[in-house]
Amino acid sequence: VILSVERMNQIHGLDQQQGILQCQSGCILEELQNYAAVQDHLVPVDLGAKGTCQIGGNLSTNAGGSYYYRYGSLHANTMGLEVVLADGSTLNLGYNPSLLKDNTGYDL
């Protein structure tokens, strides 16, 4: 099965105070970087294929690129996801200030 998300390319917005960017999985990384740069923010991943790679693919492979050592993995910088399961139901693994994820402790 091949699933194309190239038409899911909308940027929903950037929260200036918290620095949280919301977008769909088909957004091109370079477009996200440009959008964030205009608002004096940075997307903490930079890849050679940034003009063609999609953020959903970057998240699924935990891509890091040259910013990895400075800002950490893309997984560590992701606040939440909303996913559609095979049966069509949605699962919201979204941002909730009372349940902030952290990466302390052992990675078991």
PDB file of N, CA and C in Angstrom:
ATOM      1  N   VAL A   1       0.841  -1.175   0.000  1.00  0.00           N
ATOM      2  CA  VAL A   1       0.000   0.000   0.000  1.00  0.00           C
ATOM      3  C   VAL A   1       0.885   1.236   0.000  1.00  0.00           C
ATOM      4  N   ILE A   2       0.617   2.146  -0.884  1.00  0.00           N
ATOM      5  CA  ILE A   2       1.324   3.418  -0.939  1.00  0.00           C
ATOM      6  C   ILE A   2       0.332   4.517  -0.609  1.00  0.00           C
ATOM      7  N   LEU A   3       0.704   5.355   0.331  1.00  0.00           N
ATOM      8  CA  LEU A   3      -0.150   6.444   0.766  1.00  0.00           C
ATOM      9  C   LEU A   3       0.573   7.760   0.513  1.00  0.00           C
ATOM     10  N   SER A   4      -0.018   8.613  -0.287  1.00  0.00           N
ATOM     11  CA  SER A   4       0.574   9.920  -0.556  1.00  0.00           C
ATOM     12  C   SER A   4      -0.126  10.975   0.294  1.00  0.00           C
ATOM     13  N   VAL A   5       0.658  11.776   0.985  1.00  0.00           N
ATOM     14  CA  VAL A   5       0.098  12.850   1.815  1.00  0.00           C
ATOM     15  C   VAL A   5       0.488  14.224   1.270  1.00  0.00           C
ATOM     16  N   GLU A   6       0.890  14.282   0.000  1.00  0.00           N
ATOM     17  CA  GLU A   6       1.376  15.537  -0.564  1.00  0.00           C
ATOM     18  C   GLU A   6       0.320  16.638  -0.588  1.00  0.00           C
ATOM     19  N   ARG A   7      -0.966  16.279  -0.601  1.00  0.00           N
ATOM     20  CA  ARG A   7      -2.006  17.313  -0.575  1.00  0.00           C
ATOM     21  C   ARG A   7      -2.380  17.729   0.853  1.00  0.00           C
ATOM     22  N   MET A   8      -1.816  17.052   1.826  1.00  0.00           N
ATOM     23  CA  MET A   8      -2.005  17.440   3.231  1.00  0.00           C
ATOM     24  C   MET A   8      -0.839  18.350   3.608  1.00  0.00           C
ATOM     25  N   ASN A   9      -0.832  19.547   3.025  1.00  0.00           N
ATOM     26  CA  ASN A   9       0.340  20.415   3.140  1.00  0.00           C
ATOM     27  C   ASN A   9       0.020  21.781   3.737  1.00  0.00           C
ATOM     28  N   GLN A  10      -0.953  21.853   4.599  1.00  0.00           N
ATOM     29  CA  GLN A  10      -1.344  23.129   5.189  1.00  0.00           C
ATOM     30  C   GLN A  10      -0.605  23.389   6.495  1.00  0.00           C
ATOM     31  N   ILE A  11      -0.179  24.622   6.666  1.00  0.00           N
ATOM     32  CA  ILE A  11       0.409  25.058   7.928  1.00  0.00           C
ATOM     33  C   ILE A  11      -0.703  25.744   8.707  1.00  0.00           C
ATOM     34  N   HIS A  12      -1.012  25.240   9.885  1.00  0.00           N
ATOM     35  CA  HIS A  12      -2.119  25.778  10.668  1.00  0.00           C
ATOM     36  C   HIS A  12      -1.720  27.003  11.484  1.00  0.00           C
ATOM     37  N   GLY A  13      -0.471  27.141  11.815  1.00  0.00           N
ATOM     38  CA  GLY A  13      -0.042  28.326  12.543  1.00  0.00           C
ATOM     39  C   GLY A  13       1.149  28.063  13.440  1.00  0.00           C
ATOM     40  N   LEU A  14       1.677  29.159  13.964  1.00  0.00           N
ATOM     41  CA  LEU A  14       2.820  29.118  14.869  1.00  0.00           C
ATOM     42  C   LEU A  14       2.482  29.960  16.085  1.00  0.00           C
ATOM     43  N   ASP A  15       2.490  29.343  17.251  1.00  0.00           N
ATOM     44  CA  ASP A  15       2.264  30.051  18.502  1.00  0.00           C
ATOM     45  C   ASP A  15       3.554  30.797  18.852  1.00  0.00           C
ATOM     46  N   GLN A  16       3.517  32.128  18.809  1.00  0.00           N
ATOM     47  CA  GLN A  16       4.712  32.934  19.017  1.00  0.00           C
ATOM     48  C   GLN A  16       5.293  32.773  20.417  1.00  0.00           C
ATOM     49  N   GLN A  17       4.460  32.686  21.422  1.00  0.00           N
ATOM     50  CA  GLN A  17       4.960  32.610  22.792  1.00  0.00           C
ATOM     51  C   GLN A  17       5.569  31.253  23.117  1.00  0.00           C
ATOM     52  N   GLN A  18       4.913  30.187  22.700  1.00  0.00           N
ATOM     53  CA  GLN A  18       5.390  28.850  23.038  1.00  0.00           C
ATOM     54  C   GLN A  18       6.277  28.245  21.963  1.00  0.00           C
ATOM     55  N   GLY A  19       6.280  28.837  20.779  1.00  0.00           N
ATOM     56  CA  GLY A  19       7.114  28.329  19.697  1.00  0.00           C
ATOM     57  C   GLY A  19       6.627  27.000  19.141  1.00  0.00           C
ATOM     58  N   ILE A  20       5.319  26.775  19.171  1.00  0.00           N
ATOM     59  CA  ILE A  20       4.757  25.512  18.686  1.00  0.00           C
ATOM     60  C   ILE A  20       4.159  25.727  17.301  1.00  0.00           C
ATOM     61  N   LEU A  21       4.668  24.972  16.341  1.00  0.00           N
ATOM     62  CA  LEU A  21       4.211  25.036  14.960  1.00  0.00           C
ATOM     63  C   LEU A  21       3.256  23.881  14.708  1.00  0.00           C
ATOM     64  N   GLN A  22       2.070  24.171  14.172  1.00  0.00           N
ATOM     65  CA  GLN A  22       1.099  23.131  13.830  1.00  0.00           C
ATOM     66  C   GLN A  22       0.964  23.063  12.323  1.00  0.00           C
ATOM     67  N   CYS A  23       1.096  21.841  11.787  1.00  0.00           N
ATOM     68  CA  CYS A  23       1.011  21.664  10.341  1.00  0.00           C
ATOM     69  C   CYS A  23       0.547  20.244  10.028  1.00  0.00           C
ATOM     70  N   GLN A  24       0.267  20.010   8.755  1.00  0.00           N
ATOM     71  CA  GLN A  24      -0.123  18.675   8.302  1.00  0.00           C
ATOM     72  C   GLN A  24       1.117  17.911   7.848  1.00  0.00           C
ATOM     73  N   SER A  25       0.963  16.615   7.719  1.00  0.00           N
ATOM     74  CA  SER A  25       2.117  15.738   7.474  1.00  0.00           C
ATOM     75  C   SER A  25       2.750  15.886   6.099  1.00  0.00           C
ATOM     76  N   GLY A  26       2.058  16.457   5.143  1.00  0.00           N
ATOM     77  CA  GLY A  26       2.610  16.603   3.799  1.00  0.00           C
ATOM     78  C   GLY A  26       3.376  17.889   3.566  1.00  0.00           C
ATOM     79  N   CYS A  27       3.550  18.696   4.599  1.00  0.00           N
ATOM     80  CA  CYS A  27       4.291  19.956   4.448  1.00  0.00           C
ATOM     81  C   CYS A  27       5.757  19.686   4.129  1.00  0.00           C
ATOM     82  N   ILE A  28       6.275  20.444   3.191  1.00  0.00           N
ATOM     83  CA  ILE A  28       7.684  20.341   2.817  1.00  0.00           C
ATOM     84  C   ILE A  28       8.519  21.030   3.903  1.00  0.00           C
ATOM     85  N   LEU A  29       9.603  20.398   4.299  1.00  0.00           N
ATOM     86  CA  LEU A  29      10.440  20.910   5.384  1.00  0.00           C
ATOM     87  C   LEU A  29      10.935  22.327   5.110  1.00  0.00           C
ATOM     88  N   GLU A  30      11.382  22.612   3.907  1.00  0.00           N
ATOM     89  CA  GLU A  30      11.904  23.942   3.588  1.00  0.00           C
ATOM     90  C   GLU A  30      10.821  25.017   3.727  1.00  0.00           C
ATOM     91  N   GLU A  31       9.589  24.693   3.350  1.00  0.00           N
ATOM     92  CA  GLU A  31       8.493  25.648   3.496  1.00  0.00           C
ATOM     93  C   GLU A  31       8.209  25.920   4.974  1.00  0.00           C
ATOM     94  N   LEU A  32       8.304  24.890   5.808  1.00  0.00           N
ATOM     95  CA  LEU A  32       8.134  25.081   7.245  1.00  0.00           C
ATOM     96  C   LEU A  32       9.251  25.945   7.812  1.00  0.00           C
ATOM     97  N   GLN A  33      10.470  25.696   7.374  1.00  0.00           N
ATOM     98  CA  GLN A  33      11.603  26.500   7.840  1.00  0.00           C
ATOM     99  C   GLN A  33      11.433  27.969   7.450  1.00  0.00           C
ATOM    100  N   ASN A  34      11.005  28.223   6.225  1.00  0.00           N
ATOM    101  CA  ASN A  34      10.787  29.601   5.764  1.00  0.00           C
ATOM    102  C   ASN A  34       9.670  30.271   6.542  1.00  0.00           C
ATOM    103  N   TYR A  35       8.587  29.545   6.781  1.00  0.00           N
ATOM    104  CA  TYR A  35       7.458  30.076   7.541  1.00  0.00           C
ATOM    105  C   TYR A  35       7.891  30.450   8.958  1.00  0.00           C
ATOM    106  N   ALA A  36       8.664  29.584   9.592  1.00  0.00           N
ATOM    107  CA  ALA A  36       9.133  29.844  10.952  1.00  0.00           C
ATOM    108  C   ALA A  36      10.148  30.987  10.969  1.00  0.00           C
ATOM    109  N   ALA A  37      11.009  31.062   9.972  1.00  0.00           N
ATOM    110  CA  ALA A  37      12.047  32.093   9.926  1.00  0.00           C
ATOM    111  C   ALA A  37      11.450  33.494   9.811  1.00  0.00           C
ATOM    112  N   VAL A  38      10.370  33.625   9.070  1.00  0.00           N
ATOM    113  CA  VAL A  38       9.703  34.923   8.930  1.00  0.00           C
ATOM    114  C   VAL A  38       9.229  35.417  10.297  1.00  0.00           C
ATOM    115  N   GLN A  39       8.913  34.494  11.193  1.00  0.00           N
ATOM    116  CA  GLN A  39       8.422  34.839  12.524  1.00  0.00           C
ATOM    117  C   GLN A  39       9.509  34.677  13.597  1.00  0.00           C
ATOM    118  N   ASP A  40      10.770  34.702  13.179  1.00  0.00           N
ATOM    119  CA  ASP A  40      11.933  34.604  14.074  1.00  0.00           C
ATOM    120  C   ASP A  40      11.953  33.328  14.904  1.00  0.00           C
ATOM    121  N   HIS A  41      11.600  32.219  14.285  1.00  0.00           N
ATOM    122  CA  HIS A  41      11.671  30.904  14.919  1.00  0.00           C
ATOM    123  C   HIS A  41      12.457  29.960  14.016  1.00  0.00           C
ATOM    124  N   LEU A  42      12.753  28.783  14.534  1.00  0.00           N
ATOM    125  CA  LEU A  42      13.562  27.812  13.811  1.00  0.00           C
ATOM    126  C   LEU A  42      12.906  26.433  13.906  1.00  0.00           C
ATOM    127  N   VAL A  43      12.859  25.724  12.794  1.00  0.00           N
ATOM    128  CA  VAL A  43      12.450  24.321  12.806  1.00  0.00           C
ATOM    129  C   VAL A  43      13.716  23.516  13.078  1.00  0.00           C
ATOM    130  N   PRO A  44      13.758  22.743  14.173  1.00  0.00           N
ATOM    131  CA  PRO A  44      15.018  22.135  14.614  1.00  0.00           C
ATOM    132  C   PRO A  44      15.438  20.880  13.858  1.00  0.00           C
ATOM    133  N   VAL A  45      15.293  20.892  12.564  1.00  0.00           N
ATOM    134  CA  VAL A  45      15.790  19.804  11.721  1.00  0.00           C
ATOM    135  C   VAL A  45      16.201  20.417  10.385  1.00  0.00           C
ATOM    136  N   ASP A  46      17.340  19.988   9.860  1.00  0.00           N
ATOM    137  CA  ASP A  46      17.830  20.505   8.591  1.00  0.00           C
ATOM    138  C   ASP A  46      18.448  19.348   7.817  1.00  0.00           C
ATOM    139  N   LEU A  47      17.905  19.066   6.672  1.00  0.00           N
ATOM    140  CA  LEU A  47      18.354  17.934   5.864  1.00  0.00           C
ATOM    141  C   LEU A  47      18.758  18.412   4.473  1.00  0.00           C
ATOM    142  N   GLY A  48      19.576  17.646   3.808  1.00  0.00           N
ATOM    143  CA  GLY A  48      19.961  17.968   2.441  1.00  0.00           C
ATOM    144  C   GLY A  48      18.775  17.957   1.489  1.00  0.00           C
ATOM    145  N   ALA A  49      17.784  17.137   1.774  1.00  0.00           N
ATOM    146  CA  ALA A  49      16.597  17.021   0.917  1.00  0.00           C
ATOM    147  C   ALA A  49      15.457  17.904   1.398  1.00  0.00           C
ATOM    148  N   LYS A  50      15.766  18.995   2.112  1.00  0.00           N
ATOM    149  CA  LYS A  50      14.719  19.802   2.732  1.00  0.00           C
ATOM    150  C   LYS A  50      13.742  20.416   1.732  1.00  0.00           C
ATOM    151  N   GLY A  51      14.131  20.524   0.472  1.00  0.00           N
ATOM    152  CA  GLY A  51      13.232  21.074  -0.540  1.00  0.00           C
ATOM    153  C   GLY A  51      12.197  20.089  -1.043  1.00  0.00           C
ATOM    154  N   THR A  52      12.362  18.808  -0.729  1.00  0.00           N
ATOM    155  CA  THR A  52      11.422  17.789  -1.206  1.00  0.00           C
ATOM    156  C   THR A  52      10.866  16.897  -0.104  1.00  0.00           C
ATOM    157  N   CYS A  53      11.533  16.806   1.035  1.00  0.00           N
ATOM    158  CA  CYS A  53      11.060  15.874   2.074  1.00  0.00           C
ATOM    159  C   CYS A  53       9.871  16.466   2.826  1.00  0.00           C
ATOM    160  N   GLN A  54       9.006  15.594   3.278  1.00  0.00           N
ATOM    161  CA  GLN A  54       7.804  16.003   4.000  1.00  0.00           C
ATOM    162  C   GLN A  54       7.988  15.748   5.489  1.00  0.00           C
ATOM    163  N   ILE A  55       7.380  16.608   6.304  1.00  0.00           N
ATOM    164  CA  ILE A  55       7.566  16.535   7.741  1.00  0.00           C
ATOM    165  C   ILE A  55       7.020  15.226   8.314  1.00  0.00           C
ATOM    166  N   GLY A  56       5.998  14.658   7.710  1.00  0.00           N
ATOM    167  CA  GLY A  56       5.483  13.371   8.176  1.00  0.00           C
ATOM    168  C   GLY A  56       6.502  12.261   8.019  1.00  0.00           C
ATOM    169  N   GLY A  57       7.222  12.273   6.902  1.00  0.00           N
ATOM    170  CA  GLY A  57       8.287  11.295   6.694  1.00  0.00           C
ATOM    171  C   GLY A  57       9.458  11.529   7.618  1.00  0.00           C
ATOM    172  N   ASN A  58       9.767  12.797   7.870  1.00  0.00           N
ATOM    173  CA  ASN A  58      10.839  13.120   8.810  1.00  0.00           C
ATOM    174  C   ASN A  58      10.510  12.612  10.199  1.00  0.00           C
ATOM    175  N   LEU A  59       9.263  12.781  10.618  1.00  0.00           N
ATOM    176  CA  LEU A  59       8.845  12.292  11.928  1.00  0.00           C
ATOM    177  C   LEU A  59       8.866  10.773  12.001  1.00  0.00           C
ATOM    178  N   SER A  60       8.426  10.123  10.944  1.00  0.00           N
ATOM    179  CA  SER A  60       8.361   8.659  10.974  1.00  0.00           C
ATOM    180  C   SER A  60       9.741   8.012  11.008  1.00  0.00           C
ATOM    181  N   THR A  61      10.751   8.710  10.477  1.00  0.00           N
ATOM    182  CA  THR A  61      12.114   8.166  10.484  1.00  0.00           C
ATOM    183  C   THR A  61      12.998   8.821  11.544  1.00  0.00           C
ATOM    184  N   ASN A  62      12.443   9.783  12.292  1.00  0.00           N
ATOM    185  CA  ASN A  62      13.182  10.520  13.312  1.00  0.00           C
ATOM    186  C   ASN A  62      14.429  11.182  12.710  1.00  0.00           C
ATOM    187  N   ALA A  63      14.240  11.805  11.562  1.00  0.00           N
ATOM    188  CA  ALA A  63      15.352  12.449  10.871  1.00  0.00           C
ATOM    189  C   ALA A  63      15.908  13.593  11.706  1.00  0.00           C
ATOM    190  N   GLY A  64      17.199  13.816  11.604  1.00  0.00           N
ATOM    191  CA  GLY A  64      17.819  14.848  12.416  1.00  0.00           C
ATOM    192  C   GLY A  64      18.631  15.840  11.623  1.00  0.00           C
ATOM    193  N   GLY A  65      19.526  15.363  10.810  1.00  0.00           N
ATOM    194  CA  GLY A  65      20.365  16.245  10.020  1.00  0.00           C
ATOM    195  C   GLY A  65      21.392  16.979  10.851  1.00  0.00           C
ATOM    196  N   SER A  66      21.821  18.124  10.343  1.00  0.00           N
ATOM    197  CA  SER A  66      22.925  18.854  10.962  1.00  0.00           C
ATOM    198  C   SER A  66      22.548  19.538  12.272  1.00  0.00           C
ATOM    199  N   TYR A  67      21.269  19.713  12.567  1.00  0.00           N
ATOM    200  CA  TYR A  67      20.843  20.347  13.821  1.00  0.00           C
ATOM    201  C   TYR A  67      20.689  19.350  14.966  1.00  0.00           C
ATOM    202  N   TYR A  68      20.890  18.078  14.689  1.00  0.00           N
ATOM    203  CA  TYR A  68      20.607  17.040  15.690  1.00  0.00           C
ATOM    204  C   TYR A  68      21.383  17.243  16.992  1.00  0.00           C
ATOM    205  N   TYR A  69      22.658  17.502  16.894  1.00  0.00           N
ATOM    206  CA  TYR A  69      23.488  17.596  18.100  1.00  0.00           C
ATOM    207  C   TYR A  69      23.198  18.857  18.905  1.00  0.00           C
ATOM    208  N   ARG A  70      22.706  19.877  18.250  1.00  0.00           N
ATOM    209  CA  ARG A  70      22.414  21.125  18.958  1.00  0.00           C
ATOM    210  C   ARG A  70      21.017  21.149  19.564  1.00  0.00           C
ATOM    211  N   TYR A  71      20.008  20.653  18.817  1.00  0.00           N
ATOM    212  CA  TYR A  71      18.618  20.773  19.254  1.00  0.00           C
ATOM    213  C   TYR A  71      17.964  19.441  19.611  1.00  0.00           C
ATOM    214  N   GLY A  72      18.646  18.336  19.390  1.00  0.00           N
ATOM    215  CA  GLY A  72      18.078  17.036  19.693  1.00  0.00           C
ATOM    216  C   GLY A  72      17.309  16.469  18.514  1.00  0.00           C
ATOM    217  N   SER A  73      16.755  15.299  18.722  1.00  0.00           N
ATOM    218  CA  SER A  73      16.040  14.615  17.640  1.00  0.00           C
ATOM    219  C   SER A  73      14.696  15.276  17.368  1.00  0.00           C
ATOM    220  N   LEU A  74      14.147  15.006  16.202  1.00  0.00           N
ATOM    221  CA  LEU A  74      12.825  15.524  15.861  1.00  0.00           C
ATOM    222  C   LEU A  74      11.780  14.916  16.790  1.00  0.00           C
ATOM    223  N   HIS A  75      11.972  13.665  17.169  1.00  0.00           N
ATOM    224  CA  HIS A  75      11.072  13.011  18.116  1.00  0.00           C
ATOM    225  C   HIS A  75      11.017  13.776  19.436  1.00  0.00           C
ATOM    226  N   ALA A  76      12.170  14.215  19.927  1.00  0.00           N
ATOM    227  CA  ALA A  76      12.224  14.945  21.195  1.00  0.00           C
ATOM    228  C   ALA A  76      11.600  16.330  21.080  1.00  0.00           C
ATOM    229  N   ASN A  77      11.521  16.884  19.879  1.00  0.00           N
ATOM    230  CA  ASN A  77      10.957  18.219  19.676  1.00  0.00           C
ATOM    231  C   ASN A  77       9.498  18.199  19.238  1.00  0.00           C
ATOM    232  N   THR A  78       8.893  17.034  19.170  1.00  0.00           N
ATOM    233  CA  THR A  78       7.498  16.911  18.747  1.00  0.00           C
ATOM    234  C   THR A  78       6.591  16.926  19.968  1.00  0.00           C
ATOM    235  N   MET A  79       5.632  17.842  19.971  1.00  0.00           N
ATOM    236  CA  MET A  79       4.731  17.991  21.121  1.00  0.00           C
ATOM    237  C   MET A  79       3.499  17.091  21.021  1.00  0.00           C
ATOM    238  N   GLY A  80       3.073  16.743  19.818  1.00  0.00           N
ATOM    239  CA  GLY A  80       1.886  15.907  19.696  1.00  0.00           C
ATOM    240  C   GLY A  80       1.585  15.563  18.250  1.00  0.00           C
ATOM    241  N   LEU A  81       0.726  14.582  18.078  1.00  0.00           N
ATOM    242  CA  LEU A  81       0.306  14.124  16.746  1.00  0.00           C
ATOM    243  C   LEU A  81      -1.188  13.838  16.755  1.00  0.00           C
ATOM    244  N   GLU A  82      -1.812  13.996  15.612  1.00  0.00           N
ATOM    245  CA  GLU A  82      -3.169  13.506  15.402  1.00  0.00           C
ATOM    246  C   GLU A  82      -3.084  12.539  14.230  1.00  0.00           C
ATOM    247  N   VAL A  83      -3.386  11.281  14.465  1.00  0.00           N
ATOM    248  CA  VAL A  83      -3.214  10.251  13.445  1.00  0.00           C
ATOM    249  C   VAL A  83      -4.556   9.619  13.090  1.00  0.00           C
ATOM    250  N   VAL A  84      -4.646   9.138  11.848  1.00  0.00           N
ATOM    251  CA  VAL A  84      -5.822   8.412  11.385  1.00  0.00           C
ATOM    252  C   VAL A  84      -5.433   6.945  11.297  1.00  0.00           C
ATOM    253  N   LEU A  85      -6.172   6.109  11.975  1.00  0.00           N
ATOM    254  CA  LEU A  85      -5.886   4.677  12.002  1.00  0.00           C
ATOM    255  C   LEU A  85      -6.465   3.982  10.777  1.00  0.00           C
ATOM    256  N   ALA A  86      -6.118   2.734  10.583  1.00  0.00           N
ATOM    257  CA  ALA A  86      -6.547   1.971   9.405  1.00  0.00           C
ATOM    258  C   ALA A  86      -8.061   1.866   9.303  1.00  0.00           C
ATOM    259  N   ASP A  87      -8.759   1.857  10.433  1.00  0.00           N
ATOM    260  CA  ASP A  87     -10.225   1.755  10.394  1.00  0.00           C
ATOM    261  C   ASP A  87     -10.906   3.113  10.196  1.00  0.00           C
ATOM    262  N   GLY A  88     -10.126   4.191  10.054  1.00  0.00           N
ATOM    263  CA  GLY A  88     -10.677   5.514   9.808  1.00  0.00           C
ATOM    264  C   GLY A  88     -10.862   6.349  11.069  1.00  0.00           C
ATOM    265  N   SER A  89     -10.682   5.767  12.216  1.00  0.00           N
ATOM    266  CA  SER A  89     -10.822   6.534  13.453  1.00  0.00           C
ATOM    267  C   SER A  89      -9.566   7.375  13.689  1.00  0.00           C
ATOM    268  N   THR A  90      -9.727   8.456  14.426  1.00  0.00           N
ATOM    269  CA  THR A  90      -8.589   9.327  14.696  1.00  0.00           C
ATOM    270  C   THR A  90      -8.129   9.154  16.137  1.00  0.00           C
ATOM    271  N   LEU A  91      -6.845   9.311  16.309  1.00  0.00           N
ATOM    272  CA  LEU A  91      -6.227   9.202  17.620  1.00  0.00           C
ATOM    273  C   LEU A  91      -5.454  10.488  17.844  1.00  0.00           C
ATOM    274  N   ASN A  92      -5.843  11.250  18.869  1.00  0.00           N
ATOM    275  CA  ASN A  92      -5.197  12.525  19.144  1.00  0.00           C
ATOM    276  C   ASN A  92      -4.160  12.343  20.232  1.00  0.00           C
ATOM    277  N   LEU A  93      -2.914  12.452  19.846  1.00  0.00           N
ATOM    278  CA  LEU A  93      -1.803  12.395  20.778  1.00  0.00           C
ATOM    279  C   LEU A  93      -1.253  13.809  20.908  1.00  0.00           C
ATOM    280  N   GLY A  94      -2.171  14.743  21.140  1.00  0.00           N
ATOM    281  CA  GLY A  94      -1.862  16.152  21.032  1.00  0.00           C
ATOM    282  C   GLY A  94      -1.237  16.782  22.246  1.00  0.00           C
ATOM    283  N   TYR A  95      -0.948  18.042  22.075  1.00  0.00           N
ATOM    284  CA  TYR A  95      -0.318  18.865  23.092  1.00  0.00           C
ATOM    285  C   TYR A  95      -1.315  19.119  24.222  1.00  0.00           C
ATOM    286  N   ASN A  96      -0.909  18.797  25.421  1.00  0.00           N
ATOM    287  CA  ASN A  96      -1.716  19.053  26.610  1.00  0.00           C
ATOM    288  C   ASN A  96      -0.772  19.590  27.686  1.00  0.00           C
ATOM    289  N   PRO A  97      -0.909  20.870  28.067  1.00  0.00           N
ATOM    290  CA  PRO A  97       0.036  21.459  29.013  1.00  0.00           C
ATOM    291  C   PRO A  97       0.145  20.710  30.339  1.00  0.00           C
ATOM    292  N   SER A  98      -0.909  20.047  30.761  1.00  0.00           N
ATOM    293  CA  SER A  98      -0.853  19.333  32.043  1.00  0.00           C
ATOM    294  C   SER A  98      -0.154  17.987  31.917  1.00  0.00           C
ATOM    295  N   LEU A  99       0.038  17.504  30.687  1.00  0.00           N
ATOM    296  CA  LEU A  99       0.688  16.214  30.461  1.00  0.00           C
ATOM    297  C   LEU A  99       1.891  16.357  29.544  1.00  0.00           C
ATOM    298  N   LEU A 100       2.763  17.288  29.848  1.00  0.00           N
ATOM    299  CA  LEU A 100       3.932  17.484  29.003  1.00  0.00           C
ATOM    300  C   LEU A 100       4.841  16.286  29.056  1.00  0.00           C
ATOM    301  N   LYS A 101       5.294  15.868  27.907  1.00  0.00           N
ATOM    302  CA  LYS A 101       6.224  14.755  27.821  1.00  0.00           C
ATOM    303  C   LYS A 101       7.612  15.268  28.173  1.00  0.00           C
ATOM    304  N   ASP A 102       8.408  14.443  28.797  1.00  0.00           N
ATOM    305  CA  ASP A 102       9.805  14.789  28.977  1.00  0.00           C
ATOM    306  C   ASP A 102      10.640  13.565  28.675  1.00  0.00           C
ATOM    307  N   ASN A 103      11.907  13.739  28.538  1.00  0.00           N
ATOM    308  CA  ASN A 103      12.761  12.631  28.142  1.00  0.00           C
ATOM    309  C   ASN A 103      13.779  12.311  29.224  1.00  0.00           C
ATOM    310  N   THR A 104      13.372  12.445  30.478  1.00  0.00           N
ATOM    311  CA  THR A 104      14.259  12.088  31.564  1.00  0.00           C
ATOM    312  C   THR A 104      14.124  10.605  31.877  1.00  0.00           C
ATOM    313  N   GLY A 105      15.116  10.042  32.454  1.00  0.00           N
ATOM    314  CA  GLY A 105      15.074   8.635  32.820  1.00  0.00           C
ATOM    315  C   GLY A 105      15.638   7.737  31.749  1.00  0.00           C
ATOM    316  N   TYR A 106      15.505   6.469  31.968  1.00  0.00           N
ATOM    317  CA  TYR A 106      16.054   5.461  31.055  1.00  0.00           C
ATOM    318  C   TYR A 106      15.162   5.279  29.842  1.00  0.00           C
ATOM    319  N   ASP A 107      15.746   5.040  28.677  1.00  0.00           N
ATOM    320  CA  ASP A 107      15.004   4.745  27.459  1.00  0.00           C
ATOM    321  C   ASP A 107      14.872   3.224  27.376  1.00  0.00           C
ATOM    322  N   LEU A 108      13.812   2.705  27.961  1.00  0.00           N
ATOM    323  CA  LEU A 108      13.597   1.269  28.014  1.00  0.00           C
ATOM    324  C   LEU A 108      12.853   0.832  26.787  1.00  0.00           C
TER     325      LEU A 108
END
